[in-house]
PDB file of C-alpha atoms in Angstrom:
ATOM      1  CA  VAL A 678     -43.170  26.179-123.796  1.00 47.00           C
ATOM      2  CA  GLY A 679     -45.655  28.922-123.116  1.00 49.00           C
ATOM      3  CA  ASN A 680     -42.987  31.455-122.105  1.00 56.00           C
ATOM      4  CA  SER A 681     -43.878  34.881-123.532  1.00 60.00           C
ATOM      5  CA  THR A 682     -40.196  35.553-124.343  1.00 80.00           C
ATOM      6  CA  GLN A 683     -40.041  32.607-126.732  1.00 86.00           C
ATOM      7  CA  ARG A 684     -39.990  33.447-130.416  1.00 91.00           C
ATOM      8  CA  PRO A 685     -40.520  31.290-133.500  1.00 91.00           C
ATOM      9  CA  VAL A 686     -37.508  29.206-134.578  1.00 92.00           C
ATOM     10  CA  SER A 687     -36.422  28.382-138.111  1.00 93.00           C
ATOM     11  CA  ASP A 688     -36.597  24.688-139.003  1.00 95.00           C
ATOM     12  CA  LEU A 689     -33.768  24.952-141.557  1.00 96.00           C
ATOM     13  CA  ALA A 690     -31.162  23.241-139.369  1.00 94.00           C
ATOM     14  CA  ALA A 691     -33.621  20.486-138.433  1.00 95.00           C
ATOM     15  CA  TRP A 692     -34.428  19.881-142.106  1.00 97.00           C
ATOM     16  CA  LEU A 693     -30.722  19.717-142.953  1.00 96.00           C
ATOM     17  CA  VAL A 694     -30.185  17.187-140.145  1.00 95.00           C
ATOM     18  CA  ALA A 695     -33.142  15.134-141.391  1.00 95.00           C
ATOM     19  CA  LEU A 696     -31.637  14.900-144.875  1.00 95.00           C
ATOM     20  CA  VAL A 697     -28.032  14.130-143.867  1.00 94.00           C
ATOM     21  CA  PRO A 698     -28.322  10.301-144.053  1.00 92.00           C
ATOM     22  CA  LEU A 699     -29.494  10.275-147.662  1.00 89.00           C
ATOM     23  CA  THR A 700     -27.250  13.054-148.937  1.00 91.00           C
ATOM     24  CA  SER A 701     -24.213  11.532-147.224  1.00 90.00           C
ATOM     25  CA  VAL A 702     -24.662   8.229-149.079  1.00 85.00           C
ATOM     26  CA  ILE A 703     -24.802  10.081-152.383  1.00 85.00           C
ATOM     27  CA  VAL A 704     -21.713  12.161-151.558  1.00 87.00           C
ATOM     28  CA  GLU A 705     -19.818   9.056-150.387  1.00 81.00           C
ATOM     29  CA  LEU A 706     -20.656   7.371-153.675  1.00 74.00           C
ATOM     30  CA  LEU A 707     -19.508  10.337-155.742  1.00 78.00           C
ATOM     31  CA  LEU A 708     -16.273  10.752-153.779  1.00 78.00           C
ATOM     32  CA  LYS A 709     -15.751   6.991-153.370  1.00 68.00           C
ATOM     33  CA  ARG A 710     -14.826   7.615-149.742  1.00 73.00           C
ATOM     34  CA  ASP A 711     -16.233   6.558-146.394  1.00 74.00           C
ATOM     35  CA  LEU A 712     -17.239   9.798-144.691  1.00 82.00           C
ATOM     36  CA  PHE A 713     -18.708   8.279-141.511  1.00 84.00           C
ATOM     37  CA  ILE A 714     -16.774  10.461-139.042  1.00 88.00           C
ATOM     38  CA  LEU A 715     -17.396  13.580-141.127  1.00 90.00           C
ATOM     39  CA  VAL A 716     -21.132  12.780-141.312  1.00 89.00           C
ATOM     40  CA  ILE A 717     -21.321  12.334-137.530  1.00 90.00           C
ATOM     41  CA  GLY A 718     -19.525  15.672-137.118  1.00 92.00           C
ATOM     42  CA  LEU A 719     -21.896  17.343-139.578  1.00 93.00           C
ATOM     43  CA  ASN A 720     -24.941  16.004-137.711  1.00 91.00           C
ATOM     44  CA  VAL A 721     -23.616  17.216-134.369  1.00 91.00           C
ATOM     45  CA  ALA A 722     -22.652  20.626-135.816  1.00 93.00           C
ATOM     46  CA  LEU A 723     -26.107  21.084-137.354  1.00 94.00           C
ATOM     47  CA  CYS A 724     -27.802  20.092-134.094  1.00 92.00           C
ATOM     48  CA  ALA A 725     -25.512  22.468-132.171  1.00 92.00           C
ATOM     49  CA  TRP A 726     -26.450  25.258-134.598  1.00 94.00           C
ATOM     50  CA  ASP A 727     -30.129  24.424-134.187  1.00 94.00           C
ATOM     51  CA  GLU A 728     -29.742  24.409-130.433  1.00 92.00           C
ATOM     52  CA  LEU A 729     -28.146  27.858-130.607  1.00 93.00           C
ATOM     53  CA  LEU A 730     -31.173  29.059-132.607  1.00 93.00           C
ATOM     54  CA  LEU A 731     -33.465  27.556-129.959  1.00 93.00           C
ATOM     55  CA  LYS A 732     -31.543  29.258-127.156  1.00 92.00           C
ATOM     56  CA  GLU A 733     -31.623  32.635-128.958  1.00 92.00           C
ATOM     57  CA  ALA A 734     -35.384  32.228-129.355  1.00 93.00           C
ATOM     58  CA  GLY A 735     -35.774  31.706-125.593  1.00 93.00           C
ATOM     59  CA  TYR A 736     -36.076  27.912-125.369  1.00 92.00           C
ATOM     60  CA  ARG A 737     -34.224  25.665-122.939  1.00 87.00           C
ATOM     61  CA  ARG A 738     -31.171  23.769-124.151  1.00 82.00           C
ATOM     62  CA  LEU A 739     -31.132  20.230-125.529  1.00 82.00           C
ATOM     63  CA  SER A 740     -27.325  19.884-125.404  1.00 80.00           C
ATOM     64  CA  ALA A 741     -27.309  16.408-123.911  1.00 81.00           C
ATOM     65  CA  TRP A 742     -29.092  15.026-126.977  1.00 82.00           C
ATOM     66  CA  ILE A 743     -27.119  16.483-129.913  1.00 81.00           C
ATOM     67  CA  PHE A 744     -25.101  13.249-130.175  1.00 86.00           C
ATOM     68  CA  LEU A 745     -28.243  11.099-130.510  1.00 91.00           C
ATOM     69  CA  ILE A 746     -29.805  12.600-133.604  1.00 93.00           C
ATOM     70  CA  PRO A 747     -33.240  10.922-133.607  1.00 94.00           C
ATOM     71  CA  VAL A 748     -33.676  11.613-129.873  1.00 94.00           C
ATOM     72  CA  TYR A 749     -32.643  15.234-130.424  1.00 94.00           C
ATOM     73  CA  LEU A 750     -35.185  15.677-133.227  1.00 95.00           C
ATOM     74  CA  TRP A 751     -37.933  14.047-131.137  1.00 96.00           C
ATOM     75  CA  LYS A 752     -37.197  16.225-128.101  1.00 94.00           C
ATOM     76  CA  ARG A 753     -36.945  19.322-130.306  1.00 95.00           C
ATOM     77  CA  ALA A 754     -40.447  18.709-131.663  1.00 96.00           C
ATOM     78  CA  THR A 755     -41.756  18.168-128.136  1.00 95.00           C
ATOM     79  CA  LEU A 756     -40.062  21.364-126.893  1.00 94.00           C
ATOM     80  CA  LEU A 757     -41.547  23.407-129.749  1.00 95.00           C
ATOM     81  CA  ALA A 758     -44.922  21.626-129.586  1.00 94.00           C
ATOM     82  CA  LYS A 759     -44.601  20.812-133.296  1.00 95.00           C
ATOM     83  CA  PRO A 760     -45.228  17.644-135.311  1.00 96.00           C
ATOM     84  CA  ARG A 761     -42.296  15.221-135.338  1.00 97.00           C
ATOM     85  CA  ILE A 762     -41.799  15.478-139.107  1.00 97.00           C
ATOM     86  CA  HIS A 763     -38.028  15.990-138.861  1.00 96.00           C
ATOM     87  CA  PHE A 764     -37.704  12.850-136.746  1.00 97.00           C
ATOM     88  CA  TRP A 765     -39.740  10.804-139.231  1.00 97.00           C
ATOM     89  CA  VAL A 766     -37.920  12.198-142.266  1.00 97.00           C
ATOM     90  CA  TRP A 767     -34.549  11.491-140.603  1.00 96.00           C
ATOM     91  CA  SER A 768     -35.689   7.938-139.763  1.00 96.00           C
ATOM     92  CA  ALA A 769     -36.886   7.341-143.326  1.00 95.00           C
ATOM     93  CA  THR A 770     -33.739   8.770-144.931  1.00 92.00           C
ATOM     94  CA  PHE A 771     -31.606   6.725-142.529  1.00 92.00           C
ATOM     95  CA  VAL A 772     -33.368   3.479-143.523  1.00 92.00           C
ATOM     96  CA  ILE A 773     -33.228   4.444-147.212  1.00 89.00           C
ATOM     97  CA  SER A 774     -29.506   5.213-146.916  1.00 86.00           C
ATOM     98  CA  LEU A 775     -28.856   1.820-145.324  1.00 86.00           C
ATOM     99  CA  THR A 776     -30.739   0.179-148.195  1.00 85.00           C
ATOM    100  CA  LEU A 777     -29.162   2.275-150.949  1.00 79.00           C
ATOM    101  CA  ALA A 778     -25.544   2.182-149.769  1.00 74.00           C
ATOM    102  CA  PRO A 779     -24.751  -1.372-150.915  1.00 72.00           C
ATOM    103  CA  ILE A 780     -26.688  -0.968-154.167  1.00 70.00           C
ATOM    104  CA  LEU A 781     -24.939   2.286-155.063  1.00 69.00           C
ATOM    105  CA  THR A 782     -21.559   0.874-154.044  1.00 68.00           C
ATOM    106  CA  HIS A 783     -22.014  -2.113-156.370  1.00 74.00           C
ATOM    107  CA  GLN A 784     -23.118   0.168-159.206  1.00 75.00           C
ATOM    108  CA  ALA A 785     -19.999   2.283-158.787  1.00 76.00           C
ATOM    109  CA  THR A 786     -17.837  -0.856-158.728  1.00 83.00           C
ATOM    110  CA  TYR A 787     -19.409  -2.188-161.912  1.00 85.00           C
ATOM    111  CA  GLN A 788     -19.020   1.175-163.666  1.00 86.00           C
ATOM    112  CA  THR A 789     -15.340   1.188-162.693  1.00 88.00           C
ATOM    113  CA  ALA A 790     -15.020  -2.398-163.950  1.00 91.00           C
ATOM    114  CA  CYS A 791     -16.618  -1.424-167.259  1.00 93.00           C
ATOM    115  CA  ASP A 792     -14.202   1.497-167.631  1.00 93.00           C
ATOM    116  CA  LEU A 793     -11.269  -0.834-166.899  1.00 93.00           C
ATOM    117  CA  VAL A 794     -12.457  -3.363-169.494  1.00 95.00           C
ATOM    118  CA  THR A 795     -12.645  -0.596-172.109  1.00 95.00           C
ATOM    119  CA  HIS A 796      -9.157   0.566-171.156  1.00 94.00           C
ATOM    120  CA  MET A 797      -7.716  -2.968-171.395  1.00 94.00           C
ATOM    121  CA  LEU A 798      -9.360  -3.642-174.750  1.00 93.00           C
ATOM    122  CA  HIS A 799      -8.196  -0.305-176.171  1.00 94.00           C
ATOM    123  CA  GLU A 800      -4.628  -0.991-174.994  1.00 93.00           C
ATOM    124  CA  ASP A 801      -4.597  -4.055-177.265  1.00 87.00           C
ATOM    125  CA  SER A 802      -6.409  -2.341-180.124  1.00 92.00           C
ATOM    126  CA  PRO A 803      -7.491   1.324-180.229  1.00 91.00           C
ATOM    127  CA  SER A 804     -10.412   0.374-182.496  1.00 94.00           C
ATOM    128  CA  ALA A 805     -11.688  -2.314-180.102  1.00 93.00           C
ATOM    129  CA  PRO A 806     -15.286  -2.013-178.857  1.00 95.00           C
ATOM    130  CA  SER A 807     -16.030  -0.316-175.547  1.00 95.00           C
ATOM    131  CA  CYS A 808     -17.756  -1.788-172.531  1.00 95.00           C
ATOM    132  CA  THR A 809     -21.351  -0.603-172.223  1.00 94.00           C
ATOM    133  CA  ASP A 810     -22.531  -2.597-169.196  1.00 91.00           C
ATOM    134  CA  ILE A 811     -21.652  -5.316-166.717  1.00 91.00           C
ATOM    135  CA  VAL A 812     -23.914  -8.280-166.018  1.00 91.00           C
ATOM    136  CA  VAL A 813     -22.962 -10.379-162.991  1.00 89.00           C
ATOM    137  CA  THR A 814     -23.278 -14.080-163.754  1.00 89.00           C
ATOM    138  CA  ASP A 815     -21.936 -15.574-160.508  1.00 85.00           C
ATOM    139  CA  ASP A 816     -21.441 -13.988-157.092  1.00 82.00           C
ATOM    140  CA  PRO A 817     -20.368 -16.685-154.639  1.00 81.00           C
ATOM    141  CA  GLY A 818     -19.903 -14.126-151.865  1.00 78.00           C
ATOM    142  CA  THR A 819     -16.109 -14.459-151.824  1.00 83.00           C
ATOM    143  CA  GLY A 820     -15.396 -10.931-153.001  1.00 79.00           C
ATOM    144  CA  VAL A 821     -14.679 -12.085-156.557  1.00 88.00           C
ATOM    145  CA  VAL A 822     -17.599 -12.042-158.980  1.00 90.00           C
ATOM    146  CA  ARG A 823     -17.801 -13.519-162.428  1.00 92.00           C
ATOM    147  CA  ALA A 824     -19.510 -11.296-164.979  1.00 93.00           C
ATOM    148  CA  LYS A 825     -20.027 -10.493-168.636  1.00 95.00           C
ATOM    149  CA  ALA A 826     -18.796  -7.189-169.985  1.00 94.00           C
ATOM    150  CA  LEU A 827     -21.278  -6.217-172.691  1.00 95.00           C
ATOM    151  CA  LEU A 828     -19.475  -4.502-175.553  1.00 95.00           C
ATOM    152  CA  SER A 829     -20.539  -1.781-177.978  1.00 95.00           C
ATOM    153  CA  ASP A 830     -20.285  -4.158-180.970  1.00 96.00           C
ATOM    154  CA  GLY A 831     -22.893  -6.532-179.489  1.00 95.00           C
ATOM    155  CA  THR A 832     -20.385  -9.090-178.200  1.00 94.00           C
ATOM    156  CA  ASP A 833     -19.388  -9.772-174.623  1.00 94.00           C
ATOM    157  CA  ARG A 834     -16.310 -10.788-172.654  1.00 94.00           C
ATOM    158  CA  VAL A 835     -16.253 -12.934-169.547  1.00 94.00           C
ATOM    159  CA  ILE A 836     -14.457 -11.192-166.703  1.00 94.00           C
ATOM    160  CA  THR A 837     -13.855 -11.417-162.983  1.00 93.00           C
ATOM    161  CA  ILE A 838     -14.203  -8.397-160.711  1.00 92.00           C
ATOM    162  CA  GLU A 839     -12.563  -8.151-157.315  1.00 90.00           C
ATOM    163  CA  GLU A 840     -12.867  -5.296-154.852  1.00 82.00           C
ATOM    164  CA  ARG A 841      -9.809  -4.749-152.692  1.00 79.00           C
ATOM    165  CA  ASN A 842      -9.968  -1.916-150.179  1.00 73.00           C
ATOM    166  CA  ASP A 843     -10.500   1.167-152.368  1.00 73.00           C
ATOM    167  CA  SER A 844      -9.603  -0.443-155.684  1.00 83.00           C
ATOM    168  CA  VAL A 845     -11.264  -2.667-158.261  1.00 88.00           C
ATOM    169  CA  GLU A 846      -9.387  -5.414-160.097  1.00 90.00           C
ATOM    170  CA  VAL A 847     -10.685  -6.786-163.373  1.00 93.00           C
ATOM    171  CA  HIS A 848      -9.400  -9.799-165.265  1.00 92.00           C
ATOM    172  CA  LEU A 849     -10.405 -10.586-168.843  1.00 92.00           C
ATOM    173  CA  LEU A 850     -10.834 -14.338-169.072  1.00 91.00           C
ATOM    174  CA  PRO A 851      -9.767 -16.208-172.227  1.00 88.00           C
ATOM    175  CA  GLN A 852     -12.478 -16.371-174.868  1.00 80.00           C
TER     176      GLN A 852
END
């Protein structure tokens, strides 16, 4: 810092890094895939790009830290004598992503279960009501939950939902 050959550096890469935790959870939910390795690679690639921008602007390299994202962002702010906003945003989005991941995963599972209930009911009778929502009534923590499928005609059906690897199994229980 203080070198007259140093030029201003864009914060675009740092902002992208800061938002990766939150956006990755959303993308994983939409794709229904675990993208952990890809997300790590994306973080490292964005930090490497940012480091290249720093080098081109005349700053020393931070190569050793591109694999430890929060440390990289902290050291970047120190190097540029800037506020640590990217570090704090990354930390917040990381905590939010850890909190949201299980909630969003369950929502996706219940939506899939609702779609399966509709499919099963329509197989028996094309004019059968459709599932509009799932309400969990018992979750003993065994991987199989008991729930009510709320139907478009105001009735409900008792079901069980089981997640197995990347699939969801639904059983309509006798009425």
